[in-house]
Coordinates of C-alpha atoms in Angstrom, one line a residue:
X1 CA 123.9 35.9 56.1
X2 CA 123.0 39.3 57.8
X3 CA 119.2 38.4 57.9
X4 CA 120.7 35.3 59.8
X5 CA 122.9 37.5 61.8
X6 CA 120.0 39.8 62.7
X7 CA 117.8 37.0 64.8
X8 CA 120.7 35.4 65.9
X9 CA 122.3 38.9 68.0
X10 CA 118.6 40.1 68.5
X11 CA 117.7 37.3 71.2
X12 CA 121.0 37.9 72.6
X13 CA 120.6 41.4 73.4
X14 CA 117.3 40.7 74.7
X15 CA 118.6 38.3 77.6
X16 CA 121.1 40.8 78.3
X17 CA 118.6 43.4 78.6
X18 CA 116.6 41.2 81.7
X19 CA 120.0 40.7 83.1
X20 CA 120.5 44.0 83.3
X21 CA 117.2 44.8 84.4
X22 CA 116.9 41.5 87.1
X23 CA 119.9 42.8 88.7
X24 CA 120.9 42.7 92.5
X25 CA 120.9 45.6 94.5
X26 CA 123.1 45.6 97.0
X27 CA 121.7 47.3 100.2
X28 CA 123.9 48.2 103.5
X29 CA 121.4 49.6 106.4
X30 CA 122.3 53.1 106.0
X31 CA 121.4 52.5 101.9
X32 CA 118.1 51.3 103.3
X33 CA 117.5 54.3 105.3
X34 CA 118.3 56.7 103.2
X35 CA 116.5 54.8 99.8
X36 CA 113.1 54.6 102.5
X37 CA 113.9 58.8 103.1
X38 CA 113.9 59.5 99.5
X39 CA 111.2 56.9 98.0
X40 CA 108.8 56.1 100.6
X41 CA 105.1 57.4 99.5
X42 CA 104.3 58.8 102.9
X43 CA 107.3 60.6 103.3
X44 CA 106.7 62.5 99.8
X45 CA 102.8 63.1 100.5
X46 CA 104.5 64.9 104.0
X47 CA 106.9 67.0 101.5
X48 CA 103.9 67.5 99.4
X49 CA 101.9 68.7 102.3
X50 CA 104.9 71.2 103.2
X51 CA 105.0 72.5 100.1
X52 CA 100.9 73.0 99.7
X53 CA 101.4 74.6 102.7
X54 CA 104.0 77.3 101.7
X55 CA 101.1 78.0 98.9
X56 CA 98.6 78.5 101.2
X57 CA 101.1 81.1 102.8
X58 CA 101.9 83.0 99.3
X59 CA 97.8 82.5 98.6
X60 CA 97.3 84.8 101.9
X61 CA 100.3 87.3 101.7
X62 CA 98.6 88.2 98.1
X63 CA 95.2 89.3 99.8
X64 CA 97.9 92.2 101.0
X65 CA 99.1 93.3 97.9
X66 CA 97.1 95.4 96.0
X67 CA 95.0 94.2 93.1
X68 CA 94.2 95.9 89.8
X69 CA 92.0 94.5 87.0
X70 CA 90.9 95.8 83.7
X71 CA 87.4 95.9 82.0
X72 CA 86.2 97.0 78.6
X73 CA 82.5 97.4 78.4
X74 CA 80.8 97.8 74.9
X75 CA 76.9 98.3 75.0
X76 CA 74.7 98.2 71.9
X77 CA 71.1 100.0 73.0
X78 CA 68.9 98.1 70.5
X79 CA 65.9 99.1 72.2
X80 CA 67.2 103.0 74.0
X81 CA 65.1 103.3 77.5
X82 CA 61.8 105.5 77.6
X83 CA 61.0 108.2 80.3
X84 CA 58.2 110.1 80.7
X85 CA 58.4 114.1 80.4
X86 CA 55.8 116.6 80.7
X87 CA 54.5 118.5 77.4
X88 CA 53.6 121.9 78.2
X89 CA 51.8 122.5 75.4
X90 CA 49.2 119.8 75.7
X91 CA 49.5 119.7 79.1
X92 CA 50.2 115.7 78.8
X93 CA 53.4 113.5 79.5
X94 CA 56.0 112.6 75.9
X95 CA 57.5 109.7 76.0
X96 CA 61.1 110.7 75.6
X97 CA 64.4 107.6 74.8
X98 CA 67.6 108.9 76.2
X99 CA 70.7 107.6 75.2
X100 CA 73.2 107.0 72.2
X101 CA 72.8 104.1 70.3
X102 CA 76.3 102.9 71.4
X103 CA 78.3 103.1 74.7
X104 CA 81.7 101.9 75.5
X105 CA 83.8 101.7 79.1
X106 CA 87.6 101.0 79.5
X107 CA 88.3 100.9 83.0
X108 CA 91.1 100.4 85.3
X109 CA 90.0 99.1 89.3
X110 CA 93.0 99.3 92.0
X111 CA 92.5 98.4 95.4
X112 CA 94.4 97.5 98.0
X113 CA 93.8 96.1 101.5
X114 CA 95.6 98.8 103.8
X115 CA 94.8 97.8 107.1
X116 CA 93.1 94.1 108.2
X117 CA 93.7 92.3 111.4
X118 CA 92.1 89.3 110.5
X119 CA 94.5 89.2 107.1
X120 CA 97.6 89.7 109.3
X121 CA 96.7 87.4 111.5
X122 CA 95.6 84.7 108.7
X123 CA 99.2 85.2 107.5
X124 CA 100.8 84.4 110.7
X125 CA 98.3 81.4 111.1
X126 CA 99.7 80.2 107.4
X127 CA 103.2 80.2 108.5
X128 CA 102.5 78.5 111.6
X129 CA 100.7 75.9 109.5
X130 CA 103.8 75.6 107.5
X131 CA 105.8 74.4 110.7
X132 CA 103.2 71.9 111.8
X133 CA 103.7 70.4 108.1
X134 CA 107.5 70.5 108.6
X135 CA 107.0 68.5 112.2
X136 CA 104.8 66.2 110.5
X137 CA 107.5 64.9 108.0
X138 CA 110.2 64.7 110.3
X139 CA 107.6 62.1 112.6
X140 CA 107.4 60.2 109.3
X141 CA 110.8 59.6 108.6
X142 CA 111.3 59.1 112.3
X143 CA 108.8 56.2 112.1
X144 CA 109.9 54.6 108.9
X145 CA 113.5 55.0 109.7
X146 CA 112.3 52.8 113.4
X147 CA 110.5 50.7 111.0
X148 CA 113.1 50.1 108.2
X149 CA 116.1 49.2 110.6
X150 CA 113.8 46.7 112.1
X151 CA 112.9 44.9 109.7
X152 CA 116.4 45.1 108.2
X153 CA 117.7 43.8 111.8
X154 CA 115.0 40.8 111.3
X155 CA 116.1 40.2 107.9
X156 CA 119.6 39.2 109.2
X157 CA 118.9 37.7 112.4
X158 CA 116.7 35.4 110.2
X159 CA 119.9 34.4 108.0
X160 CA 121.6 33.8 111.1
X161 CA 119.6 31.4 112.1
X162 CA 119.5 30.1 108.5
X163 CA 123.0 29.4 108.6
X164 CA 123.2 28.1 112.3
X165 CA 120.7 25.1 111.2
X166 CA 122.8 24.8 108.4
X167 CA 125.7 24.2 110.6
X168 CA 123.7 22.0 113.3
X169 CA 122.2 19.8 110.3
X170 CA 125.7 18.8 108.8
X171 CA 127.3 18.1 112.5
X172 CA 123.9 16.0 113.2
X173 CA 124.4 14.6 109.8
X174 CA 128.1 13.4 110.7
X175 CA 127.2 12.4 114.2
X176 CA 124.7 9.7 112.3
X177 CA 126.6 8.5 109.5
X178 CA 129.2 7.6 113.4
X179 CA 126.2 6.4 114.7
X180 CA 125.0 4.0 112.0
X181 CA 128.5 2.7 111.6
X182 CA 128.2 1.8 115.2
X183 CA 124.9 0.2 114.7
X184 CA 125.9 -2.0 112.1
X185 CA 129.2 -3.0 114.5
X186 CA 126.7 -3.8 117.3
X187 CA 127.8 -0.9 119.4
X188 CA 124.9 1.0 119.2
X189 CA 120.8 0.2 119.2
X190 CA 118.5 0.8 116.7
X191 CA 116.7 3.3 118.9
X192 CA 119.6 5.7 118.9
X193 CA 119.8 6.1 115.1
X194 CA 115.9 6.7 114.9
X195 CA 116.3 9.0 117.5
X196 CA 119.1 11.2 115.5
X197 CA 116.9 11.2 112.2
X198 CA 113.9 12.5 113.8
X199 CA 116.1 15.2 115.3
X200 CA 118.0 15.5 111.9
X201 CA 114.2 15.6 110.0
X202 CA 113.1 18.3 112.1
X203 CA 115.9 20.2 111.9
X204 CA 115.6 20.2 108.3
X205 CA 111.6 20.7 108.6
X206 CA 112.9 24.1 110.8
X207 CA 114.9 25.3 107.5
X208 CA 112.7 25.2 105.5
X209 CA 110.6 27.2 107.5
X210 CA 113.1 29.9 107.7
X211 CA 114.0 29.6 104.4
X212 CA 110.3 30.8 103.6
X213 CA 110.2 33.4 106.5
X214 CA 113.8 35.2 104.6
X215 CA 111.6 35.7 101.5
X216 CA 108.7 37.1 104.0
X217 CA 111.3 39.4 105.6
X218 CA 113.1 40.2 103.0
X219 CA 109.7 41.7 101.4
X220 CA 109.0 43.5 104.7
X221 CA 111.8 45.3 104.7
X222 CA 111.6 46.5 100.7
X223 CA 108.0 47.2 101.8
X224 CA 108.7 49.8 104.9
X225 CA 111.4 51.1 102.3
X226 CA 108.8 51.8 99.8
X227 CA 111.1 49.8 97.0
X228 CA 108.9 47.3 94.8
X229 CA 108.6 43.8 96.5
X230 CA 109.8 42.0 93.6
X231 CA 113.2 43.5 93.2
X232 CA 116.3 41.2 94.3
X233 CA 118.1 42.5 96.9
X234 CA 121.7 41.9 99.0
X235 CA 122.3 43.1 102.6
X236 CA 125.7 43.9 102.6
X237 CA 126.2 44.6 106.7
X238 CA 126.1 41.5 108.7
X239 CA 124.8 41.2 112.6
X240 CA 128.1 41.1 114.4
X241 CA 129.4 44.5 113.3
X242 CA 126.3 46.2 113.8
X243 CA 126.0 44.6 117.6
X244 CA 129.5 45.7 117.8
X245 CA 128.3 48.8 117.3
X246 CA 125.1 48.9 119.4
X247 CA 126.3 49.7 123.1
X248 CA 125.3 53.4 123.5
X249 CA 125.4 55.4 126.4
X250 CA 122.3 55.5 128.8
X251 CA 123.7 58.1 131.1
X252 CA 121.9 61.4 129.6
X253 CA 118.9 62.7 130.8
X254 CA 115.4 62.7 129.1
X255 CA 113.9 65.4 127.8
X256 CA 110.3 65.6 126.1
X257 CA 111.4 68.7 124.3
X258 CA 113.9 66.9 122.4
X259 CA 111.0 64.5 120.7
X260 CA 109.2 65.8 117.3
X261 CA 106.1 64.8 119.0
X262 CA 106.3 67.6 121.5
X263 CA 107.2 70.2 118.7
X264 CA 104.3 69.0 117.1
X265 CA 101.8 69.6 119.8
X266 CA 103.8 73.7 120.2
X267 CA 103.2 74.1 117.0
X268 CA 99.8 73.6 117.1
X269 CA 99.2 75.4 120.5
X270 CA 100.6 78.0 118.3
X271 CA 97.9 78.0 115.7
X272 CA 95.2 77.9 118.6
X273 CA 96.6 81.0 120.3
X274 CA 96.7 83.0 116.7
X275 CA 93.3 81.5 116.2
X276 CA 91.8 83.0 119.5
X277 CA 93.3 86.7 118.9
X278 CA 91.5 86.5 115.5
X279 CA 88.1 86.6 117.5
X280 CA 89.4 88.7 120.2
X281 CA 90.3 91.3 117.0
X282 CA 87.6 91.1 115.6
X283 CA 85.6 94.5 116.3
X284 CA 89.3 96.1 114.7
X285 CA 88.2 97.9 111.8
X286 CA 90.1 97.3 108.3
X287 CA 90.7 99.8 105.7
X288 CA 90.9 99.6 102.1
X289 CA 91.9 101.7 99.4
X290 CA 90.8 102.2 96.4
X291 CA 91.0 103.8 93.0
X292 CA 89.2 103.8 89.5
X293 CA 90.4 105.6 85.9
X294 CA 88.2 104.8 82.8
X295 CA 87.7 106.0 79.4
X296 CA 83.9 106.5 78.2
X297 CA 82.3 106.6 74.8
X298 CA 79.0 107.4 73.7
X299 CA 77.9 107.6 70.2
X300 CA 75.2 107.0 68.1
X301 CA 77.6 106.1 65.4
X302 CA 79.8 103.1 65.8
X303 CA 83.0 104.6 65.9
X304 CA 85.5 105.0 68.4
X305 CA 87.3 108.8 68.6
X306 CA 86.8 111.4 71.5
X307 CA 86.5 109.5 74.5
X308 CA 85.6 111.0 77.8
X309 CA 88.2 110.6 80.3
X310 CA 87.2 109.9 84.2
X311 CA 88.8 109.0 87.4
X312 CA 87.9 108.8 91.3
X313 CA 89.9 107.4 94.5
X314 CA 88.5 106.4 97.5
X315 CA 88.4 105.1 100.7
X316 CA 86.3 102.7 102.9
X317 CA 86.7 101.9 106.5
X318 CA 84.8 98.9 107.9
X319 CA 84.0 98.7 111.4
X320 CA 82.0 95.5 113.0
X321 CA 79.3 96.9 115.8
X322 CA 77.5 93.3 116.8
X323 CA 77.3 90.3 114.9
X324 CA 74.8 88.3 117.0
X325 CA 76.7 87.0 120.0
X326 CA 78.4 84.7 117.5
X327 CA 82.2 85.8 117.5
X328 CA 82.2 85.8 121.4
X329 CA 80.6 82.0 121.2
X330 CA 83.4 81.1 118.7
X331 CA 86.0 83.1 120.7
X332 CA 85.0 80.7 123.6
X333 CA 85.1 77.4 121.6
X334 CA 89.1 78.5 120.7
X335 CA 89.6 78.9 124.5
X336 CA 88.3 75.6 125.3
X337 CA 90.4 74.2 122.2
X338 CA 93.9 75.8 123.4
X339 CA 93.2 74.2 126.9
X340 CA 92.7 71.0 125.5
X341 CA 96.1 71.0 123.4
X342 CA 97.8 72.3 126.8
X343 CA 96.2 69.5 128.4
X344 CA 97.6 67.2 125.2
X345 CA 101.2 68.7 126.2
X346 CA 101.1 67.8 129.9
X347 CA 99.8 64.5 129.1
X348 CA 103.0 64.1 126.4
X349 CA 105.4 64.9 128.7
X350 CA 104.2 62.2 131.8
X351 CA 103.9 59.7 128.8
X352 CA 106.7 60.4 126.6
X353 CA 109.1 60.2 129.8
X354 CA 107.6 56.7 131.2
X355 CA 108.7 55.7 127.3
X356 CA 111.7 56.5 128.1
X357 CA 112.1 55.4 131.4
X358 CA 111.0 51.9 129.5
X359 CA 112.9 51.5 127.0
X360 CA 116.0 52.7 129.1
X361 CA 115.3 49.5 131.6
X362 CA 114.7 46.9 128.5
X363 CA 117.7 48.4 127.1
X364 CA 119.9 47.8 130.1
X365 CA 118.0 44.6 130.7
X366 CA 119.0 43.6 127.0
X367 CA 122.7 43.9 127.4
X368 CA 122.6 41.9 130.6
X369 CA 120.5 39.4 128.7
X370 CA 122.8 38.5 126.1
X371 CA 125.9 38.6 128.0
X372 CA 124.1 35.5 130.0
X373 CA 123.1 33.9 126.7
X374 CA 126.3 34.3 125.0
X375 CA 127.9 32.2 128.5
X376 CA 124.9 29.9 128.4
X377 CA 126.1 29.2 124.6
X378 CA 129.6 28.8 125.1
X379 CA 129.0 26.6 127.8
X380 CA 126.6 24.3 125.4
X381 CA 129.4 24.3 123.0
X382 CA 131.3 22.9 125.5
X383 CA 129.4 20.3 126.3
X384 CA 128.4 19.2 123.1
X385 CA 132.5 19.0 122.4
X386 CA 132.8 16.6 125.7
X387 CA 130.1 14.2 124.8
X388 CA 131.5 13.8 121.2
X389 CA 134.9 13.1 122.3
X390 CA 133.6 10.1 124.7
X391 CA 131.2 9.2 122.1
X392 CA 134.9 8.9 120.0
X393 CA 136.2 7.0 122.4
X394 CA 133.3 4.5 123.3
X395 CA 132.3 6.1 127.0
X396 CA 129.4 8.5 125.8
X397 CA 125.9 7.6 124.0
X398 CA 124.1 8.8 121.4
X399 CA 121.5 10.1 123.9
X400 CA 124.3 12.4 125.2
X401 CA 125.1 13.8 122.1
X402 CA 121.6 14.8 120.9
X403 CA 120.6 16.0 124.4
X404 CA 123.9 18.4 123.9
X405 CA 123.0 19.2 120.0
X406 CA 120.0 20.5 121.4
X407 CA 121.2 22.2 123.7
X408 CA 123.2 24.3 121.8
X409 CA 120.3 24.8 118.9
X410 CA 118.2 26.2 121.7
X411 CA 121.2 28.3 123.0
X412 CA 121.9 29.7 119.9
X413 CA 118.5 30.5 119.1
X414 CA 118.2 32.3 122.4
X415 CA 121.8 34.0 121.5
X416 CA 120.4 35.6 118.2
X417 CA 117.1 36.5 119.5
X418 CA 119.1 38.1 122.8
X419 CA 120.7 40.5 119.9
X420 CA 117.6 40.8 117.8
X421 CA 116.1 42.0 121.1
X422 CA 118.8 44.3 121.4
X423 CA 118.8 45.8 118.3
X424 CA 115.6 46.8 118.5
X425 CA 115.7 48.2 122.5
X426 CA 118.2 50.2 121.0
X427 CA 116.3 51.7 118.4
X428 CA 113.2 52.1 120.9
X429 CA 115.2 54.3 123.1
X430 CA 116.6 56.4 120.7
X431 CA 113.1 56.7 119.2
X432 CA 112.0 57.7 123.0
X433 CA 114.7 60.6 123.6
X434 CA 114.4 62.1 120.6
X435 CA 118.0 61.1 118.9
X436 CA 116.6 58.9 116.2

């Protein structure tokens, strides 16, 4: 009975362990955002850059500190060297070995970089690196954040339009089953009810289509999020409250200093300036410390008592007299580079405010848009509601009432895509002043 028990509960488990597993996440846009921030692969090989960076800074500050190693040197003089003295007695040169047969050295080296323009310079040219690593992530999450409300924003308009076809298919389905009714009563023509399942089978044809495209969408959007493609998700914010929530103000005034890009292009100009002082420093001379203490022992026996202690300290000062011609090439090639990146700068700023300048008109022309599409829609809706109340009552034709079904597919489509359109200006002009 427990064996029996076993392979009956251990399947269960099993399927409840996929459940578990195959479960829906559900996803508002700000969850989106801030799962993309967190998970996306290019946003943690920008952290990983920052903090490769910092090490490159704590690499450089350590050339400053001073340094002290050990050695222990043990020497076994198999074969002892042989010098050549003169005999006075015959008048002719002995060969004479010097040495013990053993020698040992315990040493302890200190030195210490005192003074270095070139290292303090280095260090500054680290840190500014670390900034320029810093500015480079926040760009990345700027883009990915554009990238990841976008595709959320085409995720929903597309169910939108899902569900609008939906809606149009079952009126068009009702306005045929009336229309077939009136066919087989004589009051209507064959013509008319071929007409309305032609509309009726593309309309269905469109769904399917859409229906495909959520999936598409829907993977898009877990793709810019970094989140694996095959795992189910829910949007849990729906258009209308986030076009609710869309109008912004337009008022302020652009600046280019407000847009990562710029700080990006400082940043660097930064590292170019510290990069040209390092050539125009260096004929500074550096100084370095530096000290010795060692223990020696020499012996022909191998044994290690009465060790000879000895110790020295130092200085040396290095001063560069003329390397060729080559710094002052160099330290022109660094000029040239620190005009280009002010040239880059100028260039940002004319560009980055006709951006904004851009996206500020298609904003404003956005809004105005779908106020005039949301009219043009009621209005359809209107007139669809006219021509099925004389199609009711025997005055309208079938004609009437799929030229006004189409009219108010196409004026819904137009509708959604006016939002979609102005979701997205929205996002473009925050992107453009900097506030994203």
């Amino acid at each position: 009975m427990i064996q029996y028990l076993k392979y009956l509960i251990l399947p269960i488990f099993l399927l409840l362990y996929i459940a578990g597993n195959g479960q829906t996440q559900n996803l508002s846009l700000q969850d989106a955002v801030n799962y993309a921030l967190s998970n996306h692969p290019d946003i943690k090989n920008k952290v990983l850059g920052e903090k490769y960076a910092k090490a490159q800074v704590d690499e450089t500050t350590a050339y400053g500190i001073p340094q002290v190693s050990g050695n222990i040197q043990f020497m076994n003089n198999v074969k002892k060297q042989v010098f050549a003295f003169p005999d006075f007695v015959t008048g002719k040169n002995k060969p004479i070995s010097i040495g013990t047969d053993y020698s040992t050295t315990v040493s302890i080296n200190a030195t210490w970089l005192a003074l270095d323009a070139s290292y303090f310079l280095g260090l500054k040219a680290s840190k500014a690196f670390v900034e320029i690593t810093k500015h480079q992530t926040n760009q990345s999450k700027i883009d990915i954040t554009a990238n990841v409300i976008k595709s959320y924003y085409l995720v929903l308009i597309t169910k939108e339009n899902i569900e609008l076809i939906k809606q149009n298919v079952k009126t068009l389905e009702e306005i045929l089953f009336q229309t077939e009714n009136y066919y087989k009563n004589g009051f209507a023509e064959k013509i008319d009810v071929d007409r309305l399942n032609l509309s009726l089978s593309n309309l269905k044809v469109q769904l399917e289509n859409l229906t495909e495209q959520e999936k598409i969408t829907e993977q898009l959007l877990k793709f810019n999020m970094g989140m694996p493609v095959e795992t189910s998700v829910f949007l849990t914010d729906n258009l209308e409250n986030i076009y609710s929530k869309s109008l912004i103000e337009t008022e302020g005034k652009f600046d280019p200093k407000n847009r990562v890009e710029y700080k990006l292009l400082n940043a660097q100009l930064d590292l170019n300036k510290i990069d040209k002082k390092r050539y125009e420093m260096i004929y500074f001379p550096n100084l370095v410390f530096f000290s010795t203490y060692q223990q020696n022992k020499l012996s022909d026996e191998f044994e290690f008592n009465n060790w000879i202690p000895n110790s020295f300290w130092g200085f040396k000062i290095g001063i560069p007299i003329f390397s060729g011609l080559a710094n002052r090439a160099q330290h022109s090639k660094r000029v040239i580079t620190m005009e280009q990146t002010l040239n880059n700068i100028k260039m940002f700023e004319n560009a980055s405010t006709f951006e904004a300048n851009q996206a500020k008109t298609k904003y404003l022309r956005s809004v105005k848009t779908i106020e005039i599409q949301k009219k043009n829609l009621d209005l359809a809706n209107e007139i669809l509601e006219i021509a099925s109340k004389k199609l009711k009552e025997g005055v309208g034709s079938n004609l009437e009432i799929t030229n006004a079904q189409q009219e108010v597919k196409t004026s819904q489509t137009n509708y959604l895509n006016a939002i979609y359109d102005l979701l997205n200006a929205e996002i473009e002009l925050k992107k453009a002043y900097g506030n994203l």
